[in-house]
């Protein structure tokens, strides 16, 4: 969702910045602020130039210009607000985001940190943790106002799964020694910038120095959590800016450099360095978030996708997560879902059809399946022919079993069941026997009828009966009605309990007619 | 479609009918047809249906109908078979309230049926498969594959039951008419 968009755009931006030394912030992706931070952090590690960080930060700062996302994620909203504020802050050197950040959860923390950093950037960008050294001390004044910056950073890290606090803290620690309690850790970050950079790539997999490690772990955990792709996105973004922030203090370059880098970042956005960025991010993502798959990958994918187009990629629905190396636009996603469905069904068929395991490829497998279905159908035909010849025997053999039961229960039935022969047949075909008991009785009657060698009459009666048989509810209904009629006509036949069905759609007239014949038949007999 | 068909089908709760999510339809089809209960149901229905049948074609139709009945109308091919039988019978056309209702309820659930869903060899095969499975001529690939899986399972069940029945009948009862059928029981 939004987070994912954050991912893609900022991820790409950061990566580009990495390559080009200019952090590209998804200016259009204000929502991606956290992502920017993540990306920055990640990339910052890799980037060895503070300029990159600066540019990343600037890009992040610029991102606030992007429209605020729906209040789906408080973080994003807060972030955007912060970004906006940062922009203003940077320009005016005022920082007042902390209030926002404080109100929100840890997500806010990143905002806090970035704004402060942005201030240093002196650009109207989102809150990118800009190293204090890079910017005029005035910019860091706001930081001073945020005593709990480190805490927020920590919270931010939890939001993004990264210990951003360490990163921003480091930055702030430099300019404001007494401000951040976590400064030491952050300072260590600064020291470890270079190793951090190196570790950036492996941070997910390996462990960098203390401060980075928590970030890495958080990053990994966040990646793996995959609770929201946006988170990972934001994580990446945050990482990027954070990394940049770290670097900046080290270099303590002039703001102009950062600005320049920021500008370069913007330029870099359009550059084709996305590949590297994407790769970096992907590596980071994959290393740390192999499980994240979709989330991280989505971010990556989006990043890659958005590389081509600076605006965040349109991700309508997030039900499907793109995987690495796959397009992420909605069309391809839907296509992929469709293909997965089909392949899943094909696999199922493969298990069903014998001998399909070795076959690979849809066409060949479909061939096998078709052959198998045809062979099955042919077998059915052959067996039906065979059964047809054996059918008389069926009647006779079954009758023996049934007549016994019949005699036990109903003696008069044999006389009255003759005409029923067709009924069960007709019923059984289209109807689902609602009452097995009735079915049984009908069957028995049917058997008896056959036994009486009423076949010609039976068939005729059957046809007539079937013609008049209406109900789809089940042949029991018709049979019951027939039975009832017989009872009325002849004697009380065993009630099969079909009386209630008499009201069914059966046309009793037809039955009457058929019944009329039965007595005649009986009489004839 | 399953719920509607179940409602229409009514009795016979032996099968694993009921509201089953479409997503697990394939697995359900597999489990549904693999159970011995289904087999027994079909066997019974088959015997009953065959009782009054004369002629090879009728036997086959009866067997198919019994199979479709056992499917409880949960699959398109079973409904197609039943509807076809109904039409042929004529009598059920007007009385096919339940079946008609089933069909109507199924209509809204029309599957996506792009005529040229897939081109190339795969598309050819898919269309051929659609022709083989009753009532699935124009069906989207995933639903067609689903129906085919269900149909294959049902066919296997049918073949098994018919073969057992034919063997039992030919072996149990010595042919009084001296029919040359079933030499090998």
Coordinates of N, CA, C and O in Angstrom, one line a residue, chain B residues 69-157:
Chain B
X69 N -25.5 -37.6 -10.1 CA -26.2 -37.4 -8.9 C -25.3 -37.5 -7.7 O -25.5 -36.7 -6.8
X70 N -24.4 -38.4 -7.8 CA -23.6 -38.5 -6.6 C -22.7 -37.2 -6.5 O -22.3 -36.9 -5.3
X71 N -22.5 -36.5 -7.5 CA -21.8 -35.3 -7.4 C -22.6 -34.2 -6.7 O -22.1 -33.2 -6.4
X72 N -23.9 -34.5 -6.6 CA -24.7 -33.6 -5.9 C -24.8 -32.2 -6.6 O -25.0 -31.2 -5.9
X73 N -24.5 -32.2 -7.8 CA -24.6 -31.0 -8.6 C -23.6 -29.9 -8.2 O -23.9 -28.7 -8.4
X74 N -22.6 -30.3 -7.6 CA -21.6 -29.3 -7.2 C -20.7 -29.0 -8.3 O -19.9 -28.0 -8.2
X75 N -20.7 -29.8 -9.3 CA -19.7 -29.5 -10.4 C -20.5 -29.2 -11.6 O -21.6 -29.7 -11.8
X76 N -19.9 -28.5 -12.5 CA -20.6 -28.1 -13.7 C -20.9 -29.3 -14.6 O -22.0 -29.4 -15.2
X77 N -20.0 -30.2 -14.7 CA -20.2 -31.3 -15.5 C -21.4 -32.2 -15.0 O -22.2 -32.7 -15.8
X78 N -21.5 -32.3 -13.7 CA -22.6 -33.1 -13.2 C -23.9 -32.4 -13.5 O -24.9 -33.1 -13.9
X79 N -23.9 -31.2 -13.4 CA -25.2 -30.5 -13.7 C -25.5 -30.6 -15.1 O -26.7 -30.7 -15.5
X80 N -24.5 -30.5 -16.0 CA -24.7 -30.6 -17.4 C -25.3 -32.0 -17.7 O -26.2 -32.1 -18.5
X81 N -24.8 -33.0 -17.1 CA -25.3 -34.3 -17.4 C -26.8 -34.4 -17.0 O -27.6 -34.9 -17.7
X82 N -27.0 -33.9 -15.8 CA -28.4 -34.1 -15.3 C -29.4 -33.3 -16.1 O -30.5 -33.7 -16.5
X83 N -28.9 -32.1 -16.5 CA -29.8 -31.3 -17.3 C -30.0 -32.0 -18.7 O -31.1 -32.0 -19.2
X84 N -29.0 -32.5 -19.2 CA -29.2 -33.2 -20.4 C -30.2 -34.4 -20.3 O -31.0 -34.6 -21.2
X85 N -30.0 -35.1 -19.2 CA -31.0 -36.2 -19.0 C -32.4 -35.7 -18.9 O -33.3 -36.3 -19.4
X86 N -32.5 -34.6 -18.2 CA -33.8 -34.1 -18.0 C -34.4 -33.7 -19.4 O -35.6 -34.0 -19.6
X87 N -33.6 -33.1 -20.2 CA -34.2 -32.7 -21.4 C -34.6 -33.9 -22.3 O -35.7 -33.8 -22.9
X88 N -33.8 -34.8 -22.2 CA -34.1 -36.0 -23.0 C -35.4 -36.6 -22.4 O -36.2 -37.2 -23.2
X89 N -35.6 -36.6 -21.2 CA -36.8 -37.2 -20.6 C -38.0 -36.4 -20.8 O -39.1 -36.9 -20.7
X90 N -37.8 -35.2 -21.1 CA -38.9 -34.2 -21.3 C -39.8 -34.1 -20.1 O -40.2 -33.0 -19.7
X91 N -40.0 -35.1 -19.4 CA -40.9 -35.0 -18.3 C -40.3 -34.1 -17.2 O -41.0 -33.5 -16.5
X92 N -39.0 -34.2 -17.1 CA -38.4 -33.4 -16.1 C -38.3 -32.0 -16.5 O -37.9 -31.1 -15.6
X93 N -38.5 -31.7 -17.7 CA -38.3 -30.3 -18.1 C -39.3 -29.4 -17.3 O -38.9 -28.4 -16.7
X94 N -40.5 -29.8 -17.2 CA -41.4 -28.9 -16.6 C -41.3 -29.1 -15.1 O -41.6 -28.2 -14.3
X95 N -41.0 -30.3 -14.7 CA -40.9 -30.6 -13.3 C -39.5 -30.3 -12.7 O -39.3 -30.4 -11.5
X96 N -38.6 -30.0 -13.6 CA -37.3 -29.8 -13.1 C -37.1 -28.5 -12.3 O -36.3 -27.7 -12.5
X97 N -38.1 -28.4 -11.3 CA -38.0 -27.2 -10.5 C -36.7 -27.1 -9.8 O -36.0 -26.1 -9.9
X98 N -36.4 -28.1 -9.1 CA -35.2 -28.1 -8.4 C -33.9 -28.0 -9.3 O -33.1 -27.2 -9.0
X99 N -34.0 -28.8 -10.2 CA -32.8 -28.7 -11.1 C -32.7 -27.4 -11.8 O -31.7 -26.8 -11.9
X100 N -33.9 -26.9 -12.2 CA -33.8 -25.6 -12.9 C -33.4 -24.6 -11.9 O -32.6 -23.7 -12.3
X101 N -33.8 -24.7 -10.7 CA -33.4 -23.7 -9.8 C -31.9 -23.8 -9.6 O -31.2 -22.8 -9.5
X102 N -31.5 -25.0 -9.6 CA -30.0 -25.1 -9.4 C -29.3 -24.4 -10.6 O -28.3 -23.7 -10.4
X103 N -29.8 -24.6 -11.7 CA -29.2 -24.1 -12.9 C -29.2 -22.5 -12.8 O -28.3 -21.9 -13.1
X104 N -30.4 -22.1 -12.4 CA -30.5 -20.6 -12.4 C -29.6 -20.0 -11.4 O -28.9 -19.0 -11.6
X105 N -29.5 -20.7 -10.3 CA -28.6 -20.2 -9.3 C -27.2 -20.2 -9.8 O -26.3 -19.4 -9.4
X106 N -26.9 -21.1 -10.6 CA -25.6 -21.2 -11.1 C -25.3 -20.2 -12.2 O -24.2 -19.8 -12.4
X107 N -26.3 -19.8 -12.8 CA -26.1 -18.8 -13.9 C -25.4 -17.6 -13.4 O -24.5 -17.1 -14.0
X108 N -25.9 -17.0 -12.4 CA -25.2 -15.8 -11.9 C -23.7 -16.0 -11.7 O -22.9 -15.1 -11.8
X109 N -23.4 -17.2 -11.4 CA -22.0 -17.5 -11.1 C -21.3 -17.8 -12.4 O -20.4 -18.7 -12.4
X110 N -21.7 -17.2 -13.4 CA -21.1 -17.6 -14.7 C -19.6 -17.4 -14.6 O -19.1 -16.4 -14.2
X111 N -18.9 -18.4 -15.0 CA -17.4 -18.3 -14.9 C -16.9 -17.4 -16.1 O -17.6 -17.3 -17.1
X112 N -15.8 -16.9 -15.9 CA -15.2 -16.1 -17.0 C -14.9 -17.0 -18.1 O -14.2 -18.0 -18.0
X113 N -15.5 -16.7 -19.2 CA -15.3 -17.7 -20.3 C -14.8 -16.9 -21.5 O -15.6 -16.7 -22.4
X114 N -13.6 -16.6 -21.5 CA -13.0 -16.0 -22.7 C -12.9 -17.1 -23.8 O -12.3 -18.1 -23.5
X115 N -13.5 -16.9 -24.9 CA -13.5 -17.9 -25.9 C -12.0 -18.3 -26.2 O -11.7 -19.5 -26.3
X116 N -11.2 -17.3 -26.5 CA -9.9 -17.6 -26.8 C -9.0 -17.4 -25.6 O -8.2 -16.5 -25.6
X117 N -9.3 -18.1 -24.6 CA -8.6 -17.9 -23.4 C -7.1 -18.0 -23.6 O -6.3 -17.1 -23.1
X118 N -6.7 -19.0 -24.2 CA -5.3 -19.2 -24.4 C -5.0 -19.6 -25.8 O -5.7 -20.5 -26.3
X119 N -4.1 -19.0 -26.4 CA -3.8 -19.4 -27.7 C -2.7 -20.4 -27.7 O -2.0 -20.6 -26.7
X120 N -2.4 -20.9 -28.8 CA -1.3 -21.8 -28.9 C -1.7 -23.2 -28.5 O -2.9 -23.6 -28.4
X121 N -0.7 -24.0 -28.3 CA -0.9 -25.4 -28.0 C -1.8 -25.5 -26.7 O -2.7 -26.4 -26.6
X122 N -1.4 -24.8 -25.7 CA -2.1 -24.9 -24.5 C -3.6 -24.6 -24.7 O -4.5 -25.3 -24.2
X123 N -3.9 -23.6 -25.4 CA -5.3 -23.2 -25.7 C -6.0 -24.3 -26.4 O -7.1 -24.6 -26.1
X124 N -5.3 -24.9 -27.4 CA -5.9 -26.0 -28.1 C -6.3 -27.1 -27.1 O -7.4 -27.6 -27.2
X125 N -5.3 -27.5 -26.3 CA -5.6 -28.6 -25.4 C -6.7 -28.2 -24.5 O -7.5 -29.1 -24.1
X126 N -6.7 -27.0 -24.0 CA -7.8 -26.6 -23.1 C -9.1 -26.7 -23.8 O -10.1 -27.2 -23.1
X127 N -9.2 -26.3 -25.0 CA -10.5 -26.4 -25.6 C -10.9 -27.9 -25.8 O -12.1 -28.2 -25.7
X128 N -9.9 -28.7 -26.2 CA -10.2 -30.1 -26.4 C -10.7 -30.7 -25.0 O -11.7 -31.4 -25.0
X129 N -10.1 -30.3 -24.0 CA -10.5 -30.8 -22.7 C -11.9 -30.3 -22.4 O -12.7 -31.0 -21.8
X130 N -12.2 -29.0 -22.7 CA -13.5 -28.5 -22.5 C -14.6 -29.3 -23.3 O -15.7 -29.5 -22.8
X131 N -14.2 -29.8 -24.4 CA -15.2 -30.6 -25.2 C -15.4 -32.0 -24.5 O -16.5 -32.5 -24.6
X132 N -14.4 -32.5 -23.9 CA -14.5 -33.8 -23.3 C -15.4 -33.7 -22.1 O -16.2 -34.6 -21.8
X133 N -15.1 -32.8 -21.3 CA -15.9 -32.7 -20.0 C -17.2 -32.1 -20.3 O -17.3 -31.0 -21.0
X134 N -18.3 -32.8 -19.9 CA -19.6 -32.3 -20.3 C -19.9 -30.9 -19.7 O -19.7 -30.8 -18.4
X135 N -20.4 -30.1 -20.5 CA -20.8 -28.8 -19.9 C -19.7 -27.8 -19.6 O -19.9 -26.9 -18.9
X136 N -18.6 -28.1 -20.2 CA -17.5 -27.2 -19.9 C -16.8 -26.7 -21.2 O -15.6 -26.6 -21.2
X137 N -17.6 -26.5 -22.1 CA -17.0 -26.1 -23.4 C -16.3 -24.8 -23.3 O -15.2 -24.5 -23.6
X138 N -17.1 -23.9 -22.7 CA -16.5 -22.5 -22.6 C -16.3 -22.2 -21.2 O -17.2 -21.8 -20.5
X139 N -15.1 -22.4 -20.8 CA -14.8 -22.2 -19.4 C -13.4 -21.6 -19.3 O -12.6 -21.9 -20.1
X140 N -13.3 -20.9 -18.3 CA -11.9 -20.3 -18.1 C -11.0 -21.4 -17.7 O -11.4 -22.4 -17.2
X141 N -9.8 -21.1 -17.9 CA -8.7 -22.1 -17.7 C -8.8 -22.7 -16.2 O -8.8 -23.9 -16.0
X142 N -8.7 -21.8 -15.3 CA -8.7 -22.4 -13.9 C -10.0 -23.2 -13.6 O -9.9 -24.3 -13.0
X143 N -11.1 -22.7 -13.9 CA -12.3 -23.5 -13.6 C -12.4 -24.7 -14.5 O -12.9 -25.8 -14.0
X144 N -11.9 -24.6 -15.7 CA -11.9 -25.8 -16.5 C -11.1 -26.9 -15.9 O -11.4 -28.1 -15.9
X145 N -9.9 -26.5 -15.5 CA -9.0 -27.5 -14.8 C -9.6 -28.0 -13.6 O -9.5 -29.2 -13.3
X146 N -10.3 -27.2 -12.9 CA -11.0 -27.7 -11.7 C -12.0 -28.7 -12.0 O -12.1 -29.8 -11.4
X147 N -12.9 -28.4 -13.0 CA -13.9 -29.3 -13.4 C -13.3 -30.6 -13.9 O -13.8 -31.7 -13.7
X148 N -12.2 -30.4 -14.7 CA -11.6 -31.6 -15.2 C -11.1 -32.5 -14.1 O -11.2 -33.8 -14.2
X149 N -10.5 -31.9 -13.1 CA -10.0 -32.7 -12.0 C -11.2 -33.5 -11.3 O -11.1 -34.7 -11.0
X150 N -12.3 -32.8 -11.1 CA -13.4 -33.4 -10.5 C -14.0 -34.5 -11.4 O -14.3 -35.6 -10.9
X151 N -14.0 -34.2 -12.6 CA -14.5 -35.2 -13.6 C -13.7 -36.4 -13.7 O -14.2 -37.5 -13.8
X152 N -12.4 -36.2 -13.7 CA -11.5 -37.3 -13.7 C -11.7 -38.2 -12.5 O -11.7 -39.5 -12.6
X153 N -11.8 -37.6 -11.4 CA -12.0 -38.4 -10.1 C -13.3 -39.2 -10.2 O -13.4 -40.3 -9.9
X154 N -14.3 -38.5 -10.7 CA -15.6 -39.1 -10.8 C -15.6 -40.3 -11.8 O -16.1 -41.4 -11.6
X155 N -14.9 -40.1 -12.9 CA -14.8 -41.1 -13.9 C -14.1 -42.3 -13.4 O -14.5 -43.5 -13.6
X156 N -13.0 -42.1 -12.6 CA -12.3 -43.2 -12.0 C -13.3 -44.0 -11.1 O -13.3 -45.2 -11.1
X157 N -14.0 -43.2 -10.4 CA -14.9 -43.9 -9.5 C -16.0 -44.7 -10.3 O -16.3 -45.9 -9.9

